[in-house]
Amino acid sequence: AQSVSQHNHHVILSEAASLELGCNYSYGGTVNLFWYVQYPGQHLQLLLKYFSGDPLVKGIKGFEAEFIKSKFSFNLRKPSVQWSDTAEYFCAVNAGLYSSASKIIFGSGTRLSIRP
Amino acid sequence: GAGVSQTPSNKVTEKGKYVELRCDPISGHTALYWYRQSLGQGPEFLIYFQGTGAADDSGLPNDRFFAVRPEGSVSTLKIQRTERGDSAVYLCASSSDRGSTGELFFGEGSRLTVL
């Protein structure tokens, strides 16, 4: 069964610092990968996704993630964070025969706190 | 509606009681998911519907939990003989499989507290 690991539970950065959040998954087959974000008091929303093609994907608000198949990783990056990026970030994987419509497994999340 | 709607937003009940949580997905979305999220954890998969049928219920923790989606739209998650360990936020999400973006649209969640 597939699983997702996020090793950073809480990351604290100052504004303008660079960000990298780790995500590793375990599944040997074709996967779709996602990063979701939950801002304080709001529901989960999609930040970016990888299905196929260019392993470097760009999402909203200047975020990007790189799929490295050999490392089973899909790390999230942002060159310069803002206070408004304070949120909880979840990596997720979707795998299955019809992977576009099968269950999506989430990691435990990384809480990002930005000091103004 | 414009988004996924979940009711109630908050439910406090006593141990041993029966609870129903309702989810109204985005109109036209055929896939519907239930997740459970405990404090400090990521969403834990419970069950996924494609249309009216449960395509994958492997995440339901035991037979006290079951969910229905009789007309392929609204879904109800039912929990019998609630236990304190069932306290969590129950999240519903829907997805369109036309075009297959794989994106889940989440509701605000139903916070269940079992005393």
Tab-separated table of C-alpha atoms in Angstrom:
chain	number	residue	atom	x	y	z
A	1	ALA	CA	0.000	0.000	0.000
A	2	GLN	CA	1.154	3.498	-0.711
A	3	SER	CA	2.220	5.854	2.071
A	4	VAL	CA	3.546	9.379	2.381
A	5	SER	CA	6.179	10.688	4.787
A	6	GLN	CA	6.714	14.295	5.743
A	7	HIS	CA	9.655	14.480	8.087
A	8	ASN	CA	9.416	18.142	9.028
A	9	HIS	CA	6.584	18.575	11.515
A	10	HIS	CA	7.092	22.264	12.201
A	11	VAL	CA	9.233	24.715	10.263
A	12	ILE	CA	9.831	28.283	11.405
A	13	LEU	CA	11.279	30.807	8.978
A	14	SER	CA	11.701	34.535	8.675
A	15	GLU	CA	10.130	36.421	5.807
A	16	ALA	CA	12.157	36.275	2.576
A	17	ALA	CA	13.854	33.039	3.590
A	18	SER	CA	13.835	30.131	1.165
A	19	LEU	CA	11.640	27.140	1.866
A	20	GLU	CA	11.943	23.455	1.162
A	21	LEU	CA	9.539	20.937	2.654
A	22	GLY	CA	10.340	17.281	2.256
A	23	CYS	CA	7.961	14.613	1.013
A	24	ASN	CA	8.716	10.975	0.308
A	25	TYR	CA	6.263	8.347	-0.830
A	26	SER	CA	6.354	4.606	-1.037
A	27	TYR	CA	4.801	3.033	-4.099
A	28	GLY	CA	6.520	1.295	-6.972
A	29	GLY	CA	4.075	2.093	-9.730
A	30	THR	CA	2.849	5.172	-11.490
A	31	VAL	CA	1.809	7.888	-9.085
A	32	ASN	CA	0.163	11.244	-9.114
A	33	LEU	CA	1.515	13.641	-6.495
A	34	PHE	CA	-0.037	16.645	-4.816
A	35	TRP	CA	0.641	19.370	-2.320
A	36	TYR	CA	-2.356	20.740	-0.456
A	37	VAL	CA	-2.341	23.736	1.858
A	38	GLN	CA	-4.571	24.624	4.777
A	39	TYR	CA	-4.458	28.271	5.837
A	40	PRO	CA	-5.602	29.059	9.387
A	41	GLY	CA	-9.361	28.729	9.643
A	42	GLN	CA	-9.767	27.593	6.042
A	43	HIS	CA	-10.321	24.291	4.297
A	44	LEU	CA	-7.715	22.290	2.451
A	45	GLN	CA	-6.968	23.483	-1.064
A	46	LEU	CA	-4.727	22.324	-3.867
A	47	LEU	CA	-1.356	24.048	-4.190
A	48	LEU	CA	0.061	22.061	-7.094
A	49	LYS	CA	0.049	18.613	-8.665
A	50	TYR	CA	2.207	16.315	-10.761
A	51	PHE	CA	0.703	13.803	-13.178
A	52	SER	CA	3.309	13.349	-15.904
A	53	GLY	CA	5.774	15.255	-18.064
A	54	ASP	CA	8.084	17.927	-16.695
A	55	PRO	CA	9.079	16.821	-13.185
A	56	LEU	CA	9.316	20.436	-12.048
A	57	VAL	CA	5.805	21.710	-11.489
A	58	LYS	CA	4.729	25.196	-10.608
A	59	GLY	CA	1.742	26.014	-8.485
A	60	ILE	CA	-0.013	29.003	-7.075
A	61	LYS	CA	1.621	31.754	-5.022
A	62	GLY	CA	5.145	31.086	-6.297
A	63	PHE	CA	5.387	27.506	-5.032
A	64	GLU	CA	7.015	24.757	-7.030
A	65	ALA	CA	7.799	21.093	-6.484
A	66	GLU	CA	10.178	18.651	-8.078
A	67	PHE	CA	9.362	14.999	-8.660
A	68	ILE	CA	12.482	12.843	-8.370
A	69	LYS	CA	11.415	9.330	-9.224
A	70	SER	CA	14.688	7.682	-8.183
A	71	LYS	CA	14.342	9.175	-4.706
A	72	PHE	CA	10.560	8.721	-4.414
A	73	SER	CA	10.435	12.376	-3.474
A	74	PHE	CA	8.266	15.380	-4.245
A	75	ASN	CA	9.707	18.270	-2.261
A	76	LEU	CA	7.958	21.621	-2.116
A	77	ARG	CA	9.982	24.805	-2.579
A	78	LYS	CA	9.558	28.546	-2.567
A	79	PRO	CA	12.495	30.931	-3.030
A	80	SER	CA	11.185	33.679	-0.746
A	81	VAL	CA	8.391	33.101	1.767
A	82	GLN	CA	5.908	35.672	2.986
A	83	TRP	CA	4.076	35.968	6.273
A	84	SER	CA	0.883	34.953	4.440
A	85	ASP	CA	2.428	31.542	3.710
A	86	THR	CA	1.864	30.577	7.336
A	87	ALA	CA	-0.212	27.422	7.015
A	88	GLU	CA	-0.154	23.643	7.207
A	89	TYR	CA	1.150	21.855	4.131
A	90	PHE	CA	0.214	18.308	3.172
A	91	CYS	CA	1.826	16.100	0.590
A	92	ALA	CA	-0.419	13.472	-0.990
A	93	VAL	CA	-0.147	10.561	-3.392
A	94	ASN	CA	-2.695	8.887	-5.603
A	95	ALA	CA	-2.031	5.477	-7.031
A	96	GLY	CA	-4.243	2.891	-8.639
A	97	LEU	CA	-5.468	1.439	-11.880
A	98	TYR	CA	-7.574	4.503	-12.575
A	99	SER	CA	-5.377	6.789	-10.551
A	100	SER	CA	-7.234	9.912	-11.453
A	101	ALA	CA	-10.225	8.672	-9.509
A	102	SER	CA	-8.881	6.516	-6.718
A	103	LYS	CA	-8.052	7.194	-3.121
A	104	ILE	CA	-5.541	9.886	-2.277
A	105	ILE	CA	-3.286	9.271	0.711
A	106	PHE	CA	-2.016	12.229	2.723
A	107	GLY	CA	1.108	12.738	4.782
A	108	SER	CA	0.964	13.943	8.362
A	109	GLY	CA	1.588	17.548	7.369
A	110	THR	CA	4.177	20.247	8.030
A	111	ARG	CA	3.221	23.338	9.955
A	112	LEU	CA	4.960	26.403	8.526
A	113	SER	CA	5.274	29.487	10.698
A	114	ILE	CA	6.655	32.684	9.189
A	115	ARG	CA	8.048	35.400	11.443
A	116	PRO	CA	7.211	38.864	10.097
B	1	GLY	CA	-23.803	24.880	-4.527
B	2	ALA	CA	-20.512	26.616	-5.136
B	3	GLY	CA	-18.493	24.395	-2.841
B	4	VAL	CA	-18.645	21.248	-0.739
B	5	SER	CA	-21.029	21.680	2.151
B	6	GLN	CA	-20.824	19.678	5.367
B	7	THR	CA	-23.294	19.596	8.224
B	8	PRO	CA	-23.201	19.883	11.127
B	9	SER	CA	-20.051	21.945	11.493
B	10	ASN	CA	-19.831	20.888	15.123
B	11	LYS	CA	-21.321	17.904	16.887
B	12	VAL	CA	-20.931	17.030	20.552
B	13	THR	CA	-22.284	13.680	21.629
B	14	GLU	CA	-21.977	11.175	24.427
B	15	LYS	CA	-20.171	7.896	24.271
B	16	GLY	CA	-22.395	5.177	22.866
B	17	LYS	CA	-24.644	7.472	20.825
B	18	TYR	CA	-25.308	7.321	17.080
B	19	VAL	CA	-24.116	10.147	14.823
B	20	GLU	CA	-24.756	11.112	11.212
B	21	LEU	CA	-22.586	13.543	9.275
B	22	ARG	CA	-23.757	14.883	5.955
B	23	CYS	CA	-21.848	15.967	2.860
B	24	ASP	CA	-23.240	17.813	-0.137
B	25	PRO	CA	-20.616	17.753	-2.924
B	26	ILE	CA	-20.069	20.166	-5.765
B	27	SER	CA	-22.800	19.698	-8.347
B	28	GLY	CA	-21.751	17.289	-11.080
B	29	HIS	CA	-18.847	15.766	-9.146
B	30	THR	CA	-19.145	12.003	-9.338
B	31	ALA	CA	-16.357	11.114	-6.893
B	32	LEU	CA	-16.841	11.720	-3.174
B	33	TYR	CA	-14.368	11.045	-0.397
B	34	TRP	CA	-14.540	10.927	3.387
B	35	TYR	CA	-11.451	11.561	5.490
B	36	ARG	CA	-10.864	11.875	9.227
B	37	GLN	CA	-8.338	14.312	10.639
B	38	SER	CA	-7.110	14.243	14.204
B	39	LEU	CA	-5.149	17.067	15.791
B	40	GLY	CA	-1.631	17.278	14.370
B	41	GLN	CA	-2.274	14.617	11.772
B	42	GLY	CA	-2.981	14.558	8.074
B	43	PRO	CA	-6.327	13.515	6.638
B	44	GLU	CA	-6.844	9.783	7.066
B	45	PHE	CA	-8.707	8.115	4.204
B	46	LEU	CA	-11.984	6.438	5.154
B	47	ILE	CA	-14.044	5.736	2.042
B	48	TYR	CA	-14.438	6.807	-1.547
B	49	PHE	CA	-17.561	6.729	-3.731
B	50	GLN	CA	-17.736	6.746	-7.486
B	51	GLY	CA	-21.382	7.522	-8.194
B	52	THR	CA	-23.613	5.609	-5.807
B	53	GLY	CA	-21.222	2.779	-5.061
B	54	ALA	CA	-18.377	2.634	-2.566
B	55	ALA	CA	-15.340	2.082	-4.792
B	56	ASP	CA	-12.979	1.736	-1.835
B	57	ASP	CA	-13.978	1.461	1.827
B	58	SER	CA	-10.679	0.096	3.048
B	59	GLY	CA	-10.147	3.020	5.409
B	60	LEU	CA	-13.234	2.518	7.559
B	61	PRO	CA	-11.785	1.609	10.970
B	62	ASN	CA	-14.435	-0.948	11.977
B	63	ASP	CA	-18.047	-1.949	11.427
B	64	ARG	CA	-19.353	0.923	13.555
B	65	PHE	CA	-18.628	3.178	10.587
B	66	PHE	CA	-20.438	3.124	7.300
B	67	ALA	CA	-21.392	5.607	4.621
B	68	VAL	CA	-24.028	5.848	1.945
B	69	ARG	CA	-24.598	7.872	-1.181
B	70	PRO	CA	-27.949	6.584	-2.438
B	71	GLU	CA	-28.505	8.971	-5.345
B	72	GLY	CA	-24.921	9.658	-6.286
B	73	SER	CA	-24.893	13.132	-4.787
B	74	VAL	CA	-25.311	13.740	-1.042
B	75	SER	CA	-23.480	11.329	1.236
B	76	THR	CA	-23.978	10.486	4.889
B	77	LEU	CA	-21.311	9.076	7.164
B	78	LYS	CA	-22.864	7.098	9.998
B	79	ILE	CA	-21.123	6.196	13.226
B	80	GLN	CA	-22.757	3.779	15.667
B	81	ARG	CA	-21.951	3.416	19.359
B	82	THR	CA	-19.528	6.323	19.299
B	83	GLU	CA	-16.319	6.118	21.324
B	84	ARG	CA	-14.072	8.900	22.628
B	85	GLY	CA	-11.460	7.880	20.088
B	86	ASP	CA	-13.858	8.826	17.286
B	87	SER	CA	-13.410	12.494	18.166
B	88	ALA	CA	-11.898	14.214	15.126
B	89	VAL	CA	-12.713	16.468	12.217
B	90	TYR	CA	-14.468	14.531	9.490
B	91	LEU	CA	-13.687	15.923	6.064
B	92	CYS	CA	-15.594	15.407	2.876
B	93	ALA	CA	-14.178	16.100	-0.570
B	94	SER	CA	-15.488	15.755	-4.085
B	95	SER	CA	-13.818	15.452	-7.433
B	96	SER	CA	-14.792	15.425	-11.061
B	97	ASP	CA	-13.415	12.509	-13.025
B	98	ARG	CA	-14.159	14.199	-16.325
B	99	GLY	CA	-10.812	15.454	-17.547
B	100	SER	CA	-9.303	13.810	-14.498
B	101	THR	CA	-7.379	16.536	-12.777
B	102	GLY	CA	-7.379	14.466	-9.608
B	103	GLU	CA	-8.008	17.608	-7.580
B	104	LEU	CA	-10.062	17.189	-4.441
B	105	PHE	CA	-12.336	19.999	-3.317
B	106	PHE	CA	-12.759	19.894	0.431
B	107	GLY	CA	-15.528	21.064	2.692
B	108	GLU	CA	-14.970	22.848	5.989
B	109	GLY	CA	-15.358	19.622	7.928
B	110	SER	CA	-17.574	18.393	10.753
B	111	ARG	CA	-15.897	18.469	14.147
B	112	LEU	CA	-17.095	15.534	16.222
B	113	THR	CA	-16.499	15.489	19.959
B	114	VAL	CA	-17.440	12.371	21.893
B	115	LEU	CA	-17.629	12.942	25.653
